[in-house]
Amino acid sequence: MVKDQNKMPLFEAVKAYHDKKVVPFDVPGHKHGQGLLEFADFVGETVMQIDVNSMKPLDYLSNPVSVIKQAQELAAHAFSADHCFFLVNGTTSAVQAMIMSACSPGDKIILPRNAHKSAINGIILSGAQPVYVQPELDKELGIAMGVTPEAIEKAIDENPDAKAVFIINPTYYGYTSNLSDIVKLCHEKGIIVLVDEAHGAHFSFHESLPQSAMSAGADMSSVSLHKTGGSLTQSSLLLMKEDRIQESLVRAMINLTLTTSASYLLMSSLDVARKQLAVRGKETLDRVLQISRWARDEINKIDGLYAFGRERINGCGVFNFDETKLGIDVNGIGLTGFEAYDILRDEYNIQMELGDVCNILAIISVGDDEKSVKALVDAISDMAKRYRRESLDIGTLPLENPEVVVSPRQAFYGMKKMVRLEESEGMICAESVMAYPPGIPVVTMGEKITKEIIEYIQFMKTQHTTLSGTKDQYIENIEVLAF
């Protein structure tokens, strides 16, 4: 059925509610901002007036039958899915719902180890058993890339009882796996394919971008529309095909953790962002790609900097590349990515998406223009002049998959103790240690702690990296299993 993508049923209903000047005697208690004037004065009267509770004219997210349902159907059509669910707890909740829908306690799920922490948490919640696949490594850049169909096939052959395969599309730095071949392989063997498409919300709307999960035939994908599609932070989509999994099951899993007080600000932004992409996505992304390519070319003219891109595609674990991801290796000017990240924020008022040992990453999205991207390029050029040192030799980073000794769920519920980080070699980790962003664990629950892992954590601490996931916020100590 043809859908009119110009319609915004949920957003239009929220606006109609606003225009009626309803007198509220329900929650929230700020009553259209009158009980939170200092905040309302800053964010604006309209924002407070549409921060409302669920009601019949605005539908109910947990069981939508009218305007939310219509908005979700429009989004499903725009993204080539059978069904779409609006979510207000970010793509974290979508990833967890996907894993819980596909896996029962004890079921095996095959996934790359460079998955976001939400996948590990989804495994804990579901009780699934992870089978980690080694992603392809780019040791020059110090990052993990995609996975090959051959690696997935080998994992399936060794674990023929696996219920699901989980793929990242794209990685944080914009590289993708051969998703179509992986989906075909899995479906031939009766295995469900789940895709973390947090950074690929825009893939469906331009032919020069990598293939989206739904167009590749995946069973479910989680899409952070707020990351690259323009909706408000924390708003997300779960997309699905109904060939191998039931919509009612997925809805039940979502409702296990879904709030009964969903934000209409967040949901309305999903409705509008979907319309923008469906109606004007091609022309918008034409511009985004043009300025992204310009920035990459300009940065590659600067001695010592390398803005990497399509040239690293090899047809295997690096099958395609999203050119809106501007990753830059800064080791050639003597800086770590951690240092460059801080310098750009503190000295130039430029907020990058992340920094790691080698690289910094900028996300060029629907909200950027030539002016903003030129400011970024000018700041990076000046930083290269002012802060240049001798080139760094970063040595070998711990990019290989850690050894899994017990499942994350066993480790989560197991007896634990705290030990000094430097004394934890050989012990089994009982918490996760990760730099955020990107939120990919260096070591996580159930994995053996190695000397290399300890040294890498200590190095990140010297770089004043934001580390999270541990009870000791300074990570002088680490929690391990007590056996």
Short mmCIF file of C-alpha atoms in Angstrom, two decimals:
data_model
loop_
_atom_site.label_atom_id
_atom_site.label_comp_id
_atom_site.label_asym_id
_atom_site.label_seq_id
_atom_site.Cartn_x
_atom_site.Cartn_y
_atom_site.Cartn_z
CA MET A 1 0.00 0.00 0.00
CA VAL A 2 1.34 3.45 -0.93
CA LYS A 3 1.88 5.68 2.13
CA ASP A 4 1.84 9.48 2.03
CA GLN A 5 5.21 10.24 3.62
CA ASN A 6 4.30 13.94 3.94
CA LYS A 7 1.92 13.06 6.77
CA MET A 8 3.03 13.31 10.41
CA PRO A 9 0.06 11.86 12.34
CA LEU A 10 1.62 11.87 15.79
CA PHE A 11 3.25 15.28 15.50
CA GLU A 12 0.03 16.74 14.09
CA ALA A 13 -1.97 15.28 17.00
CA VAL A 14 0.47 16.77 19.52
CA LYS A 15 0.18 20.17 17.85
CA ALA A 16 -3.63 19.90 17.92
CA TYR A 17 -3.50 19.12 21.65
CA HIS A 18 -1.31 22.18 22.17
CA ASP A 19 -3.67 24.42 20.22
CA LYS A 20 -6.69 23.36 22.31
CA LYS A 21 -5.16 24.88 25.47
CA VAL A 22 -6.27 21.91 27.59
CA VAL A 23 -6.28 22.55 31.35
CA PRO A 24 -4.20 19.67 32.81
CA PHE A 25 -5.11 17.80 35.97
CA ASP A 26 -2.98 14.80 35.05
CA VAL A 27 0.77 14.31 35.24
CA PRO A 28 3.44 15.58 34.64
CA GLY A 29 3.24 17.82 37.67
CA HIS A 30 4.87 20.85 36.10
CA LYS A 31 1.48 21.51 34.37
CA HIS A 32 2.66 22.88 31.02
CA GLY A 33 5.72 24.45 32.63
CA GLN A 34 4.02 26.50 35.34
CA GLY A 35 5.69 24.42 38.04
CA LEU A 36 9.16 24.63 36.51
CA LEU A 37 9.42 28.24 35.37
CA GLU A 38 13.20 28.62 35.43
CA PHE A 39 13.57 25.63 33.13
CA ALA A 40 10.59 26.68 30.98
CA ASP A 41 12.06 30.15 30.51
CA PHE A 42 15.18 28.56 29.06
CA VAL A 43 13.74 25.83 26.81
CA GLY A 44 10.58 27.66 25.77
CA GLU A 45 6.88 27.58 26.52
CA THR A 46 5.93 25.26 23.64
CA VAL A 47 8.33 22.53 24.74
CA MET A 48 6.76 22.44 28.18
CA GLN A 49 3.21 22.49 26.83
CA ILE A 50 3.77 19.38 24.73
CA ASP A 51 5.58 17.45 27.46
CA VAL A 52 2.40 15.56 28.32
CA ASN A 53 1.18 12.21 29.53
CA SER A 54 -0.37 9.43 27.46
CA MET A 55 -4.06 9.99 26.67
CA LYS A 56 -6.64 8.81 24.15
CA PRO A 57 -6.14 11.67 21.60
CA LEU A 58 -2.37 11.05 21.58
CA ASP A 59 -2.44 7.22 21.73
CA TYR A 60 -0.42 4.89 24.00
CA LEU A 61 3.05 3.65 23.03
CA SER A 62 2.68 0.33 24.85
CA ASN A 63 -0.44 -0.55 22.81
CA PRO A 64 -0.83 1.94 19.94
CA VAL A 65 -4.11 1.96 18.04
CA SER A 66 -4.31 5.42 16.45
CA VAL A 67 -1.78 8.21 15.80
CA ILE A 68 1.30 6.40 17.15
CA LYS A 69 0.33 3.30 15.20
CA GLN A 70 -0.10 5.39 12.03
CA ALA A 71 3.27 7.06 12.57
CA GLN A 72 4.96 3.70 13.09
CA GLU A 73 3.37 2.33 9.91
CA LEU A 74 4.69 5.29 7.92
CA ALA A 75 8.17 4.70 9.35
CA ALA A 76 8.01 0.98 8.53
CA HIS A 77 7.13 1.85 4.94
CA ALA A 78 9.89 4.47 4.68
CA PHE A 79 12.52 2.00 5.94
CA SER A 80 11.22 -0.99 3.89
CA ALA A 81 10.18 -2.92 7.00
CA ASP A 82 7.04 -4.87 7.82
CA HIS A 83 6.75 -3.31 11.28
CA CYS A 84 8.31 -0.44 13.20
CA PHE A 85 8.37 0.29 16.92
CA PHE A 86 9.07 3.74 18.35
CA LEU A 87 11.41 3.64 21.35
CA VAL A 88 12.30 6.31 23.89
CA ASN A 89 15.21 4.61 25.67
CA GLY A 90 17.59 4.82 22.75
CA THR A 91 18.85 2.03 20.55
CA THR A 92 20.07 0.28 23.69
CA SER A 93 16.49 -0.83 24.34
CA ALA A 94 16.06 -1.86 20.69
CA VAL A 95 19.20 -4.02 20.76
CA GLN A 96 18.11 -5.68 23.99
CA ALA A 97 14.59 -6.32 22.67
CA MET A 98 15.99 -7.88 19.48
CA ILE A 99 18.22 -10.28 21.39
CA MET A 100 15.48 -11.22 23.86
CA SER A 101 13.04 -11.81 20.99
CA ALA A 102 15.44 -14.11 19.14
CA CYS A 103 17.07 -15.98 22.04
CA SER A 104 15.79 -17.88 25.05
CA PRO A 105 18.03 -18.75 28.02
CA GLY A 106 20.85 -21.02 26.86
CA ASP A 107 20.44 -20.24 23.14
CA LYS A 108 23.61 -19.35 21.24
CA ILE A 109 24.02 -16.02 19.48
CA ILE A 110 26.94 -15.35 17.12
CA LEU A 111 28.28 -11.80 17.16
CA PRO A 112 31.45 -9.75 16.66
CA ARG A 113 33.23 -8.83 19.88
CA ASN A 114 33.29 -5.11 18.90
CA ALA A 115 29.55 -4.89 19.59
CA HIS A 116 28.20 -2.10 21.79
CA LYS A 117 27.70 -2.77 25.50
CA SER A 118 23.92 -2.90 24.90
CA ALA A 119 24.43 -6.22 23.09
CA ILE A 120 26.33 -7.64 26.07
CA ASN A 121 23.56 -6.43 28.36
CA GLY A 122 20.95 -7.97 26.04
CA ILE A 123 22.78 -11.28 26.35
CA ILE A 124 22.69 -11.00 30.14
CA LEU A 125 18.96 -10.21 30.11
CA SER A 126 18.09 -13.03 27.71
CA GLY A 127 20.42 -15.63 29.19
CA ALA A 128 21.84 -16.32 25.72
CA GLN A 129 25.30 -17.80 25.21
CA PRO A 130 27.60 -15.56 23.12
CA VAL A 131 29.79 -17.01 20.38
CA TYR A 132 32.19 -14.23 19.45
CA VAL A 133 33.54 -13.85 15.94
CA GLN A 134 36.81 -12.01 15.37
CA PRO A 135 36.16 -8.93 13.23
CA GLU A 136 38.70 -7.96 10.61
CA LEU A 137 41.38 -5.75 12.12
CA ASP A 138 43.00 -2.65 10.70
CA LYS A 139 46.19 -2.60 12.77
CA GLU A 140 47.45 0.56 11.06
CA LEU A 141 44.42 2.51 12.29
CA GLY A 142 44.04 0.48 15.48
CA ILE A 143 40.36 -0.33 14.91
CA ALA A 144 38.16 -3.37 14.40
CA MET A 145 36.19 -3.43 11.15
CA GLY A 146 33.41 -5.70 9.87
CA VAL A 147 33.18 -9.50 9.78
CA THR A 148 33.44 -11.73 6.73
CA PRO A 149 30.74 -14.16 5.59
CA GLU A 150 33.40 -16.86 5.88
CA ALA A 151 33.93 -16.08 9.57
CA ILE A 152 30.18 -16.23 10.18
CA GLU A 153 29.90 -19.50 8.24
CA LYS A 154 32.73 -21.04 10.28
CA ALA A 155 31.03 -19.99 13.52
CA ILE A 156 27.74 -21.52 12.33
CA ASP A 157 29.46 -24.76 11.31
CA GLU A 158 31.00 -24.98 14.78
CA ASN A 159 27.71 -24.01 16.45
CA PRO A 160 24.92 -25.42 14.25
CA ASP A 161 22.43 -24.93 17.10
CA ALA A 162 22.91 -21.14 17.08
CA LYS A 163 19.60 -19.26 17.00
CA ALA A 164 20.77 -15.81 15.88
CA VAL A 165 23.59 -13.85 14.30
CA PHE A 166 24.15 -10.22 15.33
CA ILE A 167 25.89 -7.83 12.90
CA ILE A 168 26.99 -4.18 13.18
CA ASN A 169 26.03 -2.05 10.16
CA PRO A 170 28.09 0.16 10.13
CA THR A 171 30.90 0.13 12.69
CA TYR A 172 31.49 3.36 14.55
CA TYR A 173 33.96 4.47 11.87
CA GLY A 174 31.52 3.75 9.02
CA TYR A 175 32.69 0.39 7.64
CA THR A 176 30.21 -2.38 6.84
CA SER A 177 30.26 -6.14 6.32
CA ASN A 178 28.84 -8.00 3.31
CA LEU A 179 25.41 -7.99 4.88
CA SER A 180 23.48 -9.49 1.95
CA ASP A 181 25.70 -12.57 1.81
CA ILE A 182 25.60 -12.98 5.58
CA VAL A 183 21.80 -12.75 5.63
CA LYS A 184 21.49 -15.28 2.78
CA LEU A 185 23.88 -17.68 4.54
CA CYS A 186 22.06 -17.44 7.86
CA HIS A 187 18.58 -17.80 6.40
CA GLU A 188 19.60 -20.91 4.47
CA LYS A 189 20.49 -22.42 7.84
CA GLY A 190 17.36 -21.17 9.62
CA ILE A 191 19.17 -18.57 11.70
CA ILE A 192 17.69 -15.15 12.55
CA VAL A 193 19.75 -12.08 11.61
CA LEU A 194 19.78 -9.08 13.97
CA VAL A 195 21.50 -5.85 12.95
CA ASP A 196 22.74 -3.00 15.11
CA GLU A 197 22.21 -0.11 12.68
CA ALA A 198 22.64 2.62 15.27
CA HIS A 199 24.80 4.70 12.94
CA GLY A 200 23.00 3.81 9.70
CA ALA A 201 19.63 5.57 10.04
CA HIS A 202 20.27 7.39 6.76
CA PHE A 203 21.27 4.34 4.66
CA SER A 204 17.79 3.79 3.22
CA PHE A 205 17.64 7.22 1.61
CA HIS A 206 20.64 7.52 -0.73
CA GLU A 207 22.10 5.15 -3.32
CA SER A 208 25.70 6.17 -2.53
CA LEU A 209 25.43 4.90 1.04
CA PRO A 210 25.86 1.28 2.17
CA GLN A 211 22.94 -1.11 2.02
CA SER A 212 20.48 -0.93 4.91
CA ALA A 213 19.64 -3.97 7.02
CA MET A 214 16.03 -4.12 5.85
CA SER A 215 16.99 -3.96 2.16
CA ALA A 216 19.49 -6.76 2.79
CA GLY A 217 16.69 -8.94 4.20
CA ALA A 218 17.65 -8.90 7.88
CA ASP A 219 14.98 -9.97 10.33
CA MET A 220 15.36 -7.06 12.75
CA SER A 221 17.42 -3.88 12.98
CA SER A 222 17.83 -1.20 15.61
CA VAL A 223 18.12 2.31 14.20
CA SER A 224 19.31 5.39 16.12
CA LEU A 225 17.31 7.97 14.21
CA HIS A 226 18.68 10.58 16.62
CA LYS A 227 22.31 9.88 15.65
CA THR A 228 22.20 10.59 11.92
CA GLY A 229 18.54 11.18 11.06
CA GLY A 230 17.71 14.29 13.04
CA SER A 231 15.34 13.17 15.83
CA LEU A 232 15.92 14.02 19.49
CA THR A 233 18.48 12.20 21.61
CA GLN A 234 17.16 8.95 23.10
CA SER A 235 14.59 8.41 20.32
CA SER A 236 15.04 5.27 18.24
CA LEU A 237 13.37 2.71 15.99
CA LEU A 238 13.20 -1.06 15.99
CA LEU A 239 12.47 -2.35 12.47
CA MET A 240 11.49 -5.89 11.58
CA LYS A 241 10.43 -8.31 8.88
CA GLU A 242 7.85 -10.88 9.95
CA ASP A 243 9.05 -13.90 7.96
CA ARG A 244 10.89 -15.58 10.84
CA ILE A 245 9.74 -13.80 13.96
CA GLN A 246 6.33 -12.64 15.16
CA GLU A 247 5.47 -8.97 15.71
CA SER A 248 3.53 -9.87 18.85
CA LEU A 249 6.60 -11.52 20.40
CA VAL A 250 8.79 -8.48 19.70
CA ARG A 251 6.14 -6.16 21.15
CA ALA A 252 5.97 -8.29 24.29
CA MET A 253 9.75 -8.11 24.72
CA ILE A 254 9.76 -4.34 24.22
CA ASN A 255 7.00 -3.93 26.81
CA LEU A 256 9.05 -5.76 29.44
CA THR A 257 11.23 -2.68 29.87
CA LEU A 258 9.27 0.06 28.04
CA THR A 259 8.22 3.04 30.12
CA THR A 260 4.49 3.68 30.53
CA SER A 261 5.28 7.42 30.46
CA ALA A 262 6.77 7.76 26.98
CA SER A 263 7.90 11.25 25.98
CA TYR A 264 5.80 12.86 23.24
CA LEU A 265 8.70 15.21 22.54
CA LEU A 266 10.85 12.23 21.61
CA MET A 267 8.15 10.35 19.71
CA SER A 268 7.05 13.45 17.76
CA SER A 269 10.65 14.06 16.71
CA LEU A 270 10.77 10.52 15.28
CA ASP A 271 7.65 11.27 13.24
CA VAL A 272 9.12 14.49 11.81
CA ALA A 273 12.59 13.06 11.20
CA ARG A 274 11.06 10.14 9.28
CA LYS A 275 9.12 12.57 7.09
CA GLN A 276 12.24 14.64 6.38
CA LEU A 277 14.24 11.61 5.31
CA ALA A 278 11.43 10.06 3.27
CA VAL A 279 10.51 13.28 1.47
CA ARG A 280 13.81 15.20 1.27
CA GLY A 281 16.41 12.60 2.17
CA LYS A 282 18.00 12.31 -1.27
CA GLU A 283 18.64 16.03 -1.68
CA THR A 284 19.70 16.44 1.95
CA LEU A 285 22.16 13.56 1.75
CA ASP A 286 23.50 14.81 -1.58
CA ARG A 287 24.64 17.90 0.33
CA VAL A 288 25.92 15.95 3.33
CA LEU A 289 28.01 13.67 1.10
CA GLN A 290 29.38 16.62 -0.86
CA ILE A 291 30.64 18.47 2.22
CA SER A 292 31.92 15.22 3.79
CA ARG A 293 33.99 14.49 0.68
CA TRP A 294 35.31 18.04 0.62
CA ALA A 295 36.36 17.83 4.28
CA ARG A 296 38.10 14.49 3.75
CA ASP A 297 40.03 15.85 0.75
CA GLU A 298 41.07 19.02 2.62
CA ILE A 299 42.26 17.15 5.71
CA ASN A 300 44.29 14.74 3.57
CA LYS A 301 46.24 17.74 2.26
CA ILE A 302 47.55 18.38 5.80
CA ASP A 303 50.91 16.70 6.43
CA GLY A 304 50.68 14.00 9.09
CA LEU A 305 46.89 13.61 9.05
CA TYR A 306 44.98 10.83 7.34
CA ALA A 307 41.21 11.01 6.87
CA PHE A 308 40.46 7.43 5.88
CA GLY A 309 37.65 6.32 3.63
CA ARG A 310 36.67 4.11 0.70
CA GLU A 311 40.27 3.20 -0.16
CA ARG A 312 40.27 0.67 2.72
CA ILE A 313 37.41 -1.34 1.22
CA ASN A 314 38.61 -4.87 0.45
CA GLY A 315 35.36 -6.66 -0.37
CA CYS A 316 35.58 -8.89 2.71
CA GLY A 317 35.42 -7.61 6.28
CA VAL A 318 35.49 -4.09 4.86
CA PHE A 319 32.74 -4.37 2.28
CA ASN A 320 31.53 -0.77 2.03
CA PHE A 321 31.95 2.62 3.70
CA ASP A 322 29.67 5.42 4.89
CA GLU A 323 31.32 8.62 3.68
CA THR A 324 29.48 10.75 6.24
CA LYS A 325 31.78 9.30 8.93
CA LEU A 326 34.94 11.43 9.04
CA GLY A 327 37.59 9.39 10.85
CA ILE A 328 41.05 10.94 11.09
CA ASP A 329 44.31 9.25 12.14
CA VAL A 330 46.27 11.88 14.12
CA ASN A 331 49.31 9.82 15.19
CA GLY A 332 51.25 11.36 12.30
CA ILE A 333 51.24 14.75 14.07
CA GLY A 334 52.35 13.18 17.34
CA LEU A 335 48.98 13.14 19.09
CA THR A 336 46.75 10.35 20.28
CA GLY A 337 43.10 10.58 19.34
CA PHE A 338 42.32 11.11 23.03
CA GLU A 339 44.56 14.20 23.09
CA ALA A 340 43.21 15.59 19.81
CA TYR A 341 39.64 15.10 21.03
CA ASP A 342 40.35 17.17 24.15
CA ILE A 343 42.29 19.86 22.28
CA LEU A 344 39.51 20.41 19.74
CA ARG A 345 36.91 20.72 22.49
CA ASP A 346 38.93 22.83 24.94
CA GLU A 347 40.85 25.07 22.53
CA TYR A 348 38.56 25.31 19.48
CA ASN A 349 35.06 24.71 20.88
CA ILE A 350 34.68 21.76 18.50
CA GLN A 351 32.99 18.65 19.93
CA MET A 352 34.07 15.46 18.17
CA GLU A 353 32.12 12.20 18.43
CA LEU A 354 35.04 10.29 19.92
CA GLY A 355 38.77 9.85 20.19
CA ASP A 356 40.74 6.63 20.54
CA VAL A 357 44.44 5.78 20.58
CA CYS A 358 44.97 6.65 16.91
CA ASN A 359 41.92 8.51 15.66
CA ILE A 360 39.24 11.11 16.10
CA LEU A 361 35.78 10.85 14.56
CA ALA A 362 33.37 13.51 13.34
CA ILE A 363 29.80 12.67 12.34
CA ILE A 364 28.61 14.73 9.36
CA SER A 365 24.82 14.58 9.34
CA VAL A 366 21.58 16.15 8.14
CA GLY A 367 22.13 19.08 10.53
CA ASP A 368 25.51 20.13 9.09
CA ASP A 369 26.28 22.67 6.41
CA GLU A 370 29.33 24.09 4.64
CA LYS A 371 29.95 26.63 7.41
CA SER A 372 30.03 24.12 10.26
CA VAL A 373 32.24 21.67 8.37
CA LYS A 374 34.65 24.44 7.30
CA ALA A 375 34.99 25.43 10.97
CA LEU A 376 35.91 21.81 11.75
CA VAL A 377 38.51 21.62 8.98
CA ASP A 378 40.02 24.99 9.96
CA ALA A 379 40.30 23.89 13.59
CA ILE A 380 41.96 20.59 12.67
CA SER A 381 44.39 22.40 10.34
CA ASP A 382 45.37 24.88 13.07
CA MET A 383 45.71 22.09 15.64
CA ALA A 384 48.12 20.28 13.32
CA LYS A 385 50.31 23.39 13.18
CA ARG A 386 50.21 24.32 16.87
CA TYR A 387 50.43 20.91 18.49
CA ARG A 388 52.60 18.94 16.07
CA ARG A 389 55.17 16.63 17.64
CA GLU A 390 57.17 13.65 16.41
CA SER A 391 55.02 10.87 14.97
CA LEU A 392 53.76 8.33 17.50
CA ASP A 393 54.42 4.61 17.38
CA ILE A 394 51.46 3.19 19.26
CA GLY A 395 52.73 -0.38 19.27
CA THR A 396 50.28 -3.28 19.40
CA LEU A 397 46.76 -2.68 20.67
CA PRO A 398 44.68 -5.49 22.28
CA LEU A 399 42.23 -5.89 19.39
CA GLU A 400 41.95 -9.67 19.42
CA ASN A 401 38.88 -11.17 21.10
CA PRO A 402 39.45 -11.83 24.82
CA GLU A 403 39.00 -15.40 26.03
CA VAL A 404 35.45 -16.12 27.25
CA VAL A 405 35.54 -18.36 30.33
CA VAL A 406 31.92 -18.13 31.53
CA SER A 407 28.85 -16.49 30.02
CA PRO A 408 28.15 -12.82 30.79
CA ARG A 409 24.99 -13.82 32.67
CA GLN A 410 26.90 -16.30 34.87
CA ALA A 411 29.49 -13.64 35.62
CA PHE A 412 26.82 -11.02 36.34
CA TYR A 413 25.17 -13.21 38.98
CA GLY A 414 28.34 -14.89 40.25
CA MET A 415 30.19 -14.28 43.53
CA LYS A 416 32.56 -11.34 43.10
CA LYS A 417 35.45 -9.59 44.77
CA MET A 418 37.45 -6.44 44.16
CA VAL A 419 41.17 -6.64 43.39
CA ARG A 420 43.80 -4.12 42.37
CA LEU A 421 43.78 -3.67 38.59
CA GLU A 422 47.49 -4.47 38.30
CA GLU A 423 46.95 -7.72 40.24
CA SER A 424 44.01 -8.97 38.14
CA GLU A 425 45.91 -10.76 35.35
CA GLY A 426 44.48 -14.21 34.71
CA MET A 427 41.29 -13.54 36.68
CA ILE A 428 37.75 -13.53 35.24
CA CYS A 429 36.25 -10.09 34.84
CA ALA A 430 32.89 -9.53 36.57
CA GLU A 431 32.12 -6.08 35.15
CA SER A 432 32.74 -4.18 31.93
CA VAL A 433 35.48 -1.66 31.25
CA MET A 434 34.86 0.63 28.30
CA ALA A 435 35.69 4.05 26.93
CA TYR A 436 32.53 6.03 26.25
CA PRO A 437 31.98 6.83 23.50
CA PRO A 438 31.95 4.36 21.75
CA GLY A 439 30.82 2.05 24.57
CA ILE A 440 32.57 -1.08 23.25
CA PRO A 441 34.05 -3.01 26.20
CA VAL A 442 37.82 -3.50 26.41
CA VAL A 443 36.97 -6.42 28.66
CA THR A 444 33.57 -7.55 29.84
CA MET A 445 31.87 -9.97 32.20
CA GLY A 446 33.06 -13.56 31.89
CA GLU A 447 36.32 -12.79 30.04
CA LYS A 448 39.87 -13.45 31.18
CA ILE A 449 41.90 -10.36 32.04
CA THR A 450 45.30 -10.34 30.33
CA LYS A 451 48.44 -8.29 30.84
CA GLU A 452 47.73 -6.49 27.56
CA ILE A 453 44.24 -5.53 28.71
CA ILE A 454 45.56 -4.17 32.01
CA GLU A 455 48.24 -2.13 30.23
CA TYR A 456 45.69 -0.74 27.77
CA ILE A 457 43.32 0.33 30.56
CA GLN A 458 46.23 1.98 32.38
CA PHE A 459 47.22 3.78 29.17
CA MET A 460 43.69 5.08 28.66
CA LYS A 461 43.71 6.42 32.20
CA THR A 462 46.87 8.42 31.44
CA GLN A 463 44.98 9.91 28.48
CA HIS A 464 42.16 11.07 30.80
CA THR A 465 39.73 8.96 28.80
CA THR A 466 36.15 8.72 30.05
CA LEU A 467 35.98 5.13 31.28
CA SER A 468 32.76 3.58 32.52
CA GLY A 469 31.12 0.32 33.53
CA THR A 470 33.08 -0.23 36.75
CA LYS A 471 32.13 0.13 40.41
CA ASP A 472 35.43 1.91 41.09
CA GLN A 473 35.05 5.02 38.97
CA TYR A 474 38.81 5.60 39.01
CA ILE A 475 39.52 1.97 38.05
CA GLU A 476 42.25 1.50 40.61
CA ASN A 477 40.39 -1.72 41.39
CA ILE A 478 38.38 -4.08 39.22
CA GLU A 479 35.65 -6.57 40.07
CA VAL A 480 36.42 -10.22 39.31
CA LEU A 481 34.79 -13.58 39.98
CA ALA A 482 35.67 -14.96 43.40
CA PHE A 483 36.91 -18.45 42.51
#
